Amino acid sequence: MAVSFDKLLSSKPFQFLIGPNGPDRKLFTIHTAVVESLSAPLAVMMNGSMREAIDGVATLEGVDEQTFVRFCEYAYMGDYTPAQQQHVLASFNFDGGEIPTHMGDLAEGAFASSKKSKKKRDASRFAGYDDVEESYGQCVLCGQRGRGVPTQILWDEFQRRKYSAVIPKFRPRESLDECENNDGPFYCHARVYVFAEMYDIADLRSLALDKLHQALCSFKVVAGQMGKVIDLAQFSYCNNNTRENDAGQDIDSLRRMVVHFVVCVFETIVKDDRFLVLMEEGGRFARDLTASLGKRITGDAR
């Protein structure tokens, strides 16, 4: 719910101590009105009968500084800035058929003639694939089954995923360089998602998923770079970050996205020793990935 500017400025300030106890813990001040409009749990913390509301200060030990800064940026601006190694795209190359995911359905008819060339460009993202044209399942283009069906179908399914009705100001560039900080190319969005899930901020949760989705779509899939994806999988399947689910239950949205992406890049990531160790550990990730690989074989990419 939008907050009028005069109500925002006249609302009382509230302070948050962010991070574990120690010299690096930071104190942030934010207007109560802007937080109340976004998160019911935080609103209760600030205005209820708890000690935090009385003192006007709350401590969030499990939240890192950069994630909270991004939350504050979103609270005031409706968007947040990702990690520094990602940059805004100068422009979208519509002539070549490269269109933003959120506009894909609207432009599908207009750019039908560019599908063939787009397919070739998207396949080039899978630089380590020797068999990018080989898979199983049913082709959405020709309806055939068996060998010779493009693995591209899985990638197209992933690209068509939608998470937010809001068009964010930020879009990542097409290739991500080595990280310049500890936030990683994907971590910043995953952490914002976890924060939004914890404090029930639905729009921020969707926006974080959308930004992470775009970052994964822009990721250059090559051998030796899969550590970033493995780190993301481990983070996503940590019970402290996302909700657990039993077999047959709905999977957390972040976990579902990560598993879908891993299935798309399986031929490359399976060559990484860290990934094999992760699979040897078993657990929910191995279970969900196995189920998704089964759908890949039968042609159900969803």
Coordinates of C-alpha atoms in Angstrom, one line a residue:
M1 CA 0.0 0.0 0.0
A2 CA 1.4 3.4 -1.0
V3 CA 2.2 5.9 1.7
S4 CA 1.6 9.6 1.2
F5 CA 4.7 11.7 1.4
D6 CA 3.4 13.9 4.2
K7 CA 2.4 10.8 6.3
L8 CA 5.8 9.3 5.7
L9 CA 7.8 12.4 6.8
S10 CA 5.6 12.9 9.9
S11 CA 5.8 9.3 11.1
K12 CA 8.2 8.6 13.9
P13 CA 11.6 7.2 13.2
F14 CA 12.5 3.7 14.2
Q15 CA 16.0 2.2 14.6
F16 CA 17.3 -1.3 13.6
L17 CA 20.6 -2.8 14.8
I18 CA 21.7 -5.1 11.9
G19 CA 24.0 -8.1 12.2
P20 CA 25.5 -10.1 15.0
N21 CA 26.7 -8.5 18.2
G22 CA 30.1 -6.9 17.6
P23 CA 32.0 -3.9 16.4
D24 CA 30.6 -4.3 12.8
R25 CA 27.0 -4.1 13.8
K26 CA 25.3 -1.2 12.1
L27 CA 22.5 1.1 13.3
F28 CA 19.9 2.2 10.7
T29 CA 17.0 4.6 11.1
I30 CA 13.8 4.4 9.0
H31 CA 10.4 5.9 9.1
T32 CA 7.8 3.7 10.6
A33 CA 5.1 4.6 8.0
V34 CA 7.1 3.2 5.1
V35 CA 7.7 -0.1 6.9
E36 CA 4.2 -0.5 8.2
S37 CA 2.8 -0.3 4.7
L38 CA 5.0 -3.3 3.6
S39 CA 5.4 -5.8 6.5
A40 CA 2.8 -6.8 9.1
P41 CA 5.5 -8.6 11.3
L42 CA 7.8 -5.5 11.3
A43 CA 4.8 -3.2 12.0
V44 CA 3.9 -5.3 15.1
M45 CA 7.6 -5.1 16.1
M46 CA 7.6 -1.3 15.9
N47 CA 4.1 -0.6 17.3
G48 CA 3.1 -3.5 19.5
S49 CA 3.7 -4.2 23.1
M50 CA 7.1 -5.8 22.7
R51 CA 10.3 -4.3 24.1
E52 CA 11.4 -3.2 20.7
A53 CA 8.3 -1.0 20.3
I54 CA 8.8 0.6 23.7
D55 CA 12.5 1.3 23.1
G56 CA 12.2 2.2 19.5
V57 CA 15.0 -0.1 18.6
A58 CA 15.0 -3.7 17.2
T59 CA 17.9 -6.0 16.6
L60 CA 18.0 -8.3 13.6
E61 CA 21.0 -10.5 14.1
G62 CA 20.4 -12.8 11.2
V63 CA 20.2 -10.1 8.6
D64 CA 23.3 -8.8 6.8
E65 CA 23.9 -5.1 6.3
Q66 CA 23.6 -5.0 2.5
T67 CA 20.3 -7.0 2.5
F68 CA 18.8 -4.5 4.9
V69 CA 20.1 -1.6 2.9
R70 CA 18.4 -3.1 -0.2
F71 CA 15.2 -3.5 1.8
C72 CA 15.3 0.2 2.8
E73 CA 16.0 1.2 -0.7
Y74 CA 13.0 -0.8 -1.9
A75 CA 10.8 0.6 0.9
Y76 CA 11.5 4.2 -0.2
M77 CA 12.1 3.8 -3.9
G78 CA 10.2 0.7 -5.0
D79 CA 13.3 -1.0 -6.3
Y80 CA 16.8 -2.0 -5.0
T81 CA 20.3 -2.0 -6.4
P82 CA 22.0 -5.3 -6.9
A83 CA 25.7 -6.3 -6.3
Q84 CA 28.2 -4.0 -7.8
Q85 CA 29.5 -6.4 -10.4
Q86 CA 26.2 -6.2 -12.3
H87 CA 25.4 -3.2 -14.4
V88 CA 22.4 -1.8 -16.2
L89 CA 22.1 -2.8 -19.8
A90 CA 22.7 0.1 -22.2
S91 CA 19.8 -1.0 -24.4
F92 CA 17.8 -4.1 -25.5
N93 CA 18.6 -5.4 -28.9
F94 CA 15.0 -5.7 -30.2
D95 CA 16.2 -6.0 -33.8
G96 CA 18.0 -9.3 -33.0
G97 CA 15.0 -10.7 -31.1
E98 CA 16.6 -10.2 -27.7
I99 CA 13.7 -9.0 -25.6
P100 CA 13.2 -8.7 -21.8
T101 CA 11.6 -11.8 -20.3
H102 CA 8.6 -9.8 -18.9
M103 CA 7.8 -8.7 -22.4
G104 CA 8.2 -12.1 -24.0
D105 CA 4.6 -13.0 -24.4
L106 CA 3.5 -9.7 -25.8
A107 CA 6.2 -9.7 -28.4
E108 CA 6.1 -13.3 -29.3
G109 CA 4.0 -12.7 -32.4
A110 CA 5.9 -9.6 -33.5
F111 CA 9.2 -11.3 -33.4
A112 CA 8.2 -14.7 -34.6
S113 CA 10.6 -14.4 -37.5
S114 CA 13.6 -14.0 -35.2
K115 CA 13.0 -17.2 -33.2
K116 CA 15.5 -19.2 -35.2
S117 CA 18.4 -16.8 -34.8
K118 CA 17.4 -16.3 -31.1
K119 CA 17.6 -20.0 -30.6
K120 CA 21.1 -20.1 -31.9
R121 CA 22.2 -17.2 -29.6
D122 CA 20.6 -18.7 -26.5
A123 CA 22.2 -22.1 -27.2
S124 CA 25.6 -20.3 -27.2
R125 CA 25.2 -19.6 -23.5
F126 CA 25.7 -23.3 -23.0
A127 CA 29.3 -23.0 -24.0
G128 CA 30.3 -26.3 -22.5
Y129 CA 27.7 -28.4 -24.2
D130 CA 28.7 -31.0 -26.8
D131 CA 25.1 -32.2 -27.2
V132 CA 23.0 -29.0 -26.8
E133 CA 20.6 -30.3 -29.5
E134 CA 20.1 -33.7 -27.9
S135 CA 17.5 -34.5 -25.2
Y136 CA 14.3 -36.3 -24.6
G137 CA 10.7 -35.3 -24.3
Q138 CA 8.2 -33.6 -26.6
C139 CA 9.2 -30.6 -28.8
V140 CA 6.8 -27.7 -28.4
L141 CA 7.6 -26.6 -31.9
C142 CA 7.2 -29.9 -33.8
G143 CA 5.5 -32.2 -31.4
Q144 CA 8.0 -35.0 -32.0
R145 CA 9.4 -37.2 -29.2
G146 CA 12.8 -39.0 -28.8
R147 CA 16.3 -38.1 -29.6
G148 CA 16.9 -34.9 -31.6
V149 CA 14.5 -32.9 -29.5
P150 CA 16.2 -29.6 -28.5
T151 CA 17.4 -29.2 -24.9
Q152 CA 16.6 -25.6 -25.8
I153 CA 13.0 -26.3 -24.7
L154 CA 14.1 -26.5 -21.1
W155 CA 15.9 -23.3 -21.4
D156 CA 12.9 -21.6 -23.1
E157 CA 10.7 -22.8 -20.2
F158 CA 13.1 -21.3 -17.7
Q159 CA 13.3 -18.0 -19.5
R160 CA 9.5 -17.7 -19.7
R161 CA 9.1 -17.9 -15.9
K162 CA 7.6 -14.8 -14.4
Y163 CA 7.8 -13.6 -10.9
S164 CA 6.9 -9.9 -10.7
A165 CA 4.3 -7.7 -12.3
V166 CA 6.5 -4.7 -11.5
I167 CA 9.2 -3.9 -14.2
P168 CA 12.3 -3.2 -12.1
K169 CA 14.7 -0.4 -13.1
F170 CA 17.7 -2.8 -13.0
R171 CA 18.5 -5.5 -15.5
P172 CA 21.8 -7.4 -15.4
R173 CA 24.2 -7.3 -18.3
E174 CA 24.5 -10.5 -20.4
S175 CA 27.7 -11.8 -18.8
L176 CA 28.8 -11.5 -15.2
D177 CA 32.4 -11.0 -14.2
E178 CA 34.1 -12.5 -11.2
C179 CA 32.6 -11.2 -8.0
E180 CA 34.2 -8.1 -6.5
N181 CA 32.7 -8.7 -3.1
N182 CA 31.2 -11.5 -0.9
D183 CA 27.7 -10.9 -2.2
G184 CA 28.1 -12.9 -5.3
P185 CA 26.3 -12.5 -8.6
F186 CA 23.2 -14.3 -7.2
Y187 CA 23.5 -14.1 -3.4
C188 CA 22.2 -10.5 -3.1
H189 CA 18.8 -11.4 -4.7
A190 CA 18.5 -14.7 -2.8
R191 CA 19.2 -12.9 0.5
V192 CA 16.6 -10.3 -0.3
Y193 CA 14.1 -13.1 -1.1
V194 CA 14.8 -14.7 2.3
F195 CA 14.3 -11.4 4.1
A196 CA 11.1 -10.8 2.3
E197 CA 9.8 -14.3 3.0
M198 CA 10.7 -13.9 6.7
Y199 CA 8.9 -10.6 7.1
D200 CA 6.0 -11.3 4.7
I201 CA 6.8 -8.7 2.0
A202 CA 5.1 -10.3 -1.0
D203 CA 6.0 -7.7 -3.6
L204 CA 9.7 -7.6 -2.6
R205 CA 9.8 -11.4 -2.6
S206 CA 8.5 -11.4 -6.2
L207 CA 10.9 -8.7 -7.2
A208 CA 13.9 -10.5 -5.8
L209 CA 12.9 -13.7 -7.6
D210 CA 12.5 -11.7 -10.8
K211 CA 16.0 -10.1 -10.5
L212 CA 17.6 -13.5 -9.7
H213 CA 15.8 -15.1 -12.6
Q214 CA 17.2 -12.4 -15.0
A215 CA 20.7 -12.8 -13.5
L216 CA 20.6 -16.6 -14.1
C217 CA 19.3 -16.0 -17.6
S218 CA 22.3 -13.8 -18.2
F219 CA 24.8 -16.2 -16.7
K220 CA 27.4 -17.7 -19.1
V221 CA 27.3 -21.4 -18.6
V222 CA 30.9 -22.7 -18.9
A223 CA 32.9 -25.3 -17.0
G224 CA 34.8 -23.7 -14.1
Q225 CA 32.1 -21.2 -13.4
M226 CA 29.5 -23.5 -11.8
G227 CA 30.7 -22.8 -8.3
K228 CA 28.4 -19.7 -8.2
V229 CA 25.4 -21.9 -9.0
I230 CA 26.4 -24.6 -6.5
D231 CA 26.7 -21.9 -3.8
L232 CA 23.3 -20.7 -4.7
A233 CA 21.9 -24.2 -4.4
Q234 CA 23.4 -24.7 -1.0
F235 CA 22.1 -21.4 0.2
S236 CA 18.7 -22.0 -1.2
Y237 CA 18.4 -25.5 0.5
C238 CA 19.7 -24.3 3.9
N239 CA 16.7 -24.8 6.3
N240 CA 17.6 -21.5 7.9
N241 CA 16.9 -19.7 4.7
T242 CA 13.9 -21.4 3.0
R243 CA 11.0 -23.5 4.2
E244 CA 11.3 -27.3 4.2
N245 CA 8.9 -29.4 2.3
D246 CA 8.1 -33.1 2.4
A247 CA 7.8 -35.3 -0.7
G248 CA 4.8 -34.3 -2.8
Q249 CA 4.4 -30.9 -1.2
D250 CA 4.9 -27.6 -3.0
I251 CA 8.5 -26.5 -3.2
D252 CA 9.7 -23.1 -2.1
S253 CA 9.8 -20.7 -5.0
L254 CA 13.5 -20.0 -4.7
R255 CA 14.3 -23.7 -4.5
R256 CA 12.1 -24.4 -7.5
M257 CA 13.9 -21.8 -9.6
V258 CA 17.4 -23.1 -8.7
V259 CA 16.5 -26.7 -9.4
H260 CA 15.0 -25.8 -12.8
F261 CA 18.2 -23.9 -13.7
V262 CA 20.4 -26.8 -12.5
V263 CA 18.4 -29.2 -14.7
C264 CA 19.0 -26.8 -17.7
V265 CA 22.8 -26.8 -17.1
F266 CA 23.1 -30.3 -15.9
E267 CA 25.6 -31.5 -18.6
T268 CA 28.0 -28.8 -17.4
I269 CA 27.5 -28.7 -13.6
V270 CA 27.7 -32.5 -13.3
K271 CA 31.4 -32.2 -14.2
D272 CA 32.1 -30.1 -11.1
D273 CA 33.4 -32.1 -8.2
R274 CA 31.7 -29.8 -5.7
F275 CA 28.4 -30.6 -7.3
L276 CA 29.0 -34.4 -7.0
V277 CA 29.9 -33.9 -3.3
L278 CA 26.6 -32.0 -2.9
M279 CA 24.7 -34.9 -4.5
E280 CA 26.5 -37.4 -2.3
E281 CA 25.2 -35.6 0.7
G282 CA 21.6 -36.3 -0.5
G283 CA 18.9 -34.4 1.3
R284 CA 16.1 -32.3 -0.2
F285 CA 18.1 -30.8 -3.0
A286 CA 19.1 -34.3 -4.4
R287 CA 15.5 -35.4 -4.1
D288 CA 14.0 -32.4 -5.8
L289 CA 16.7 -32.4 -8.6
T290 CA 16.1 -36.1 -9.2
A291 CA 12.4 -35.5 -9.6
S292 CA 13.0 -32.7 -12.0
L293 CA 15.5 -34.7 -14.0
G294 CA 12.8 -37.4 -14.3
K295 CA 10.4 -34.8 -15.8
R296 CA 13.1 -33.7 -18.2
I297 CA 13.4 -37.2 -19.5
T298 CA 9.7 -37.6 -19.9
G299 CA 9.4 -34.2 -21.6
D300 CA 7.6 -32.4 -18.7
A301 CA 9.8 -29.3 -18.1
R302 CA 7.5 -27.6 -15.7

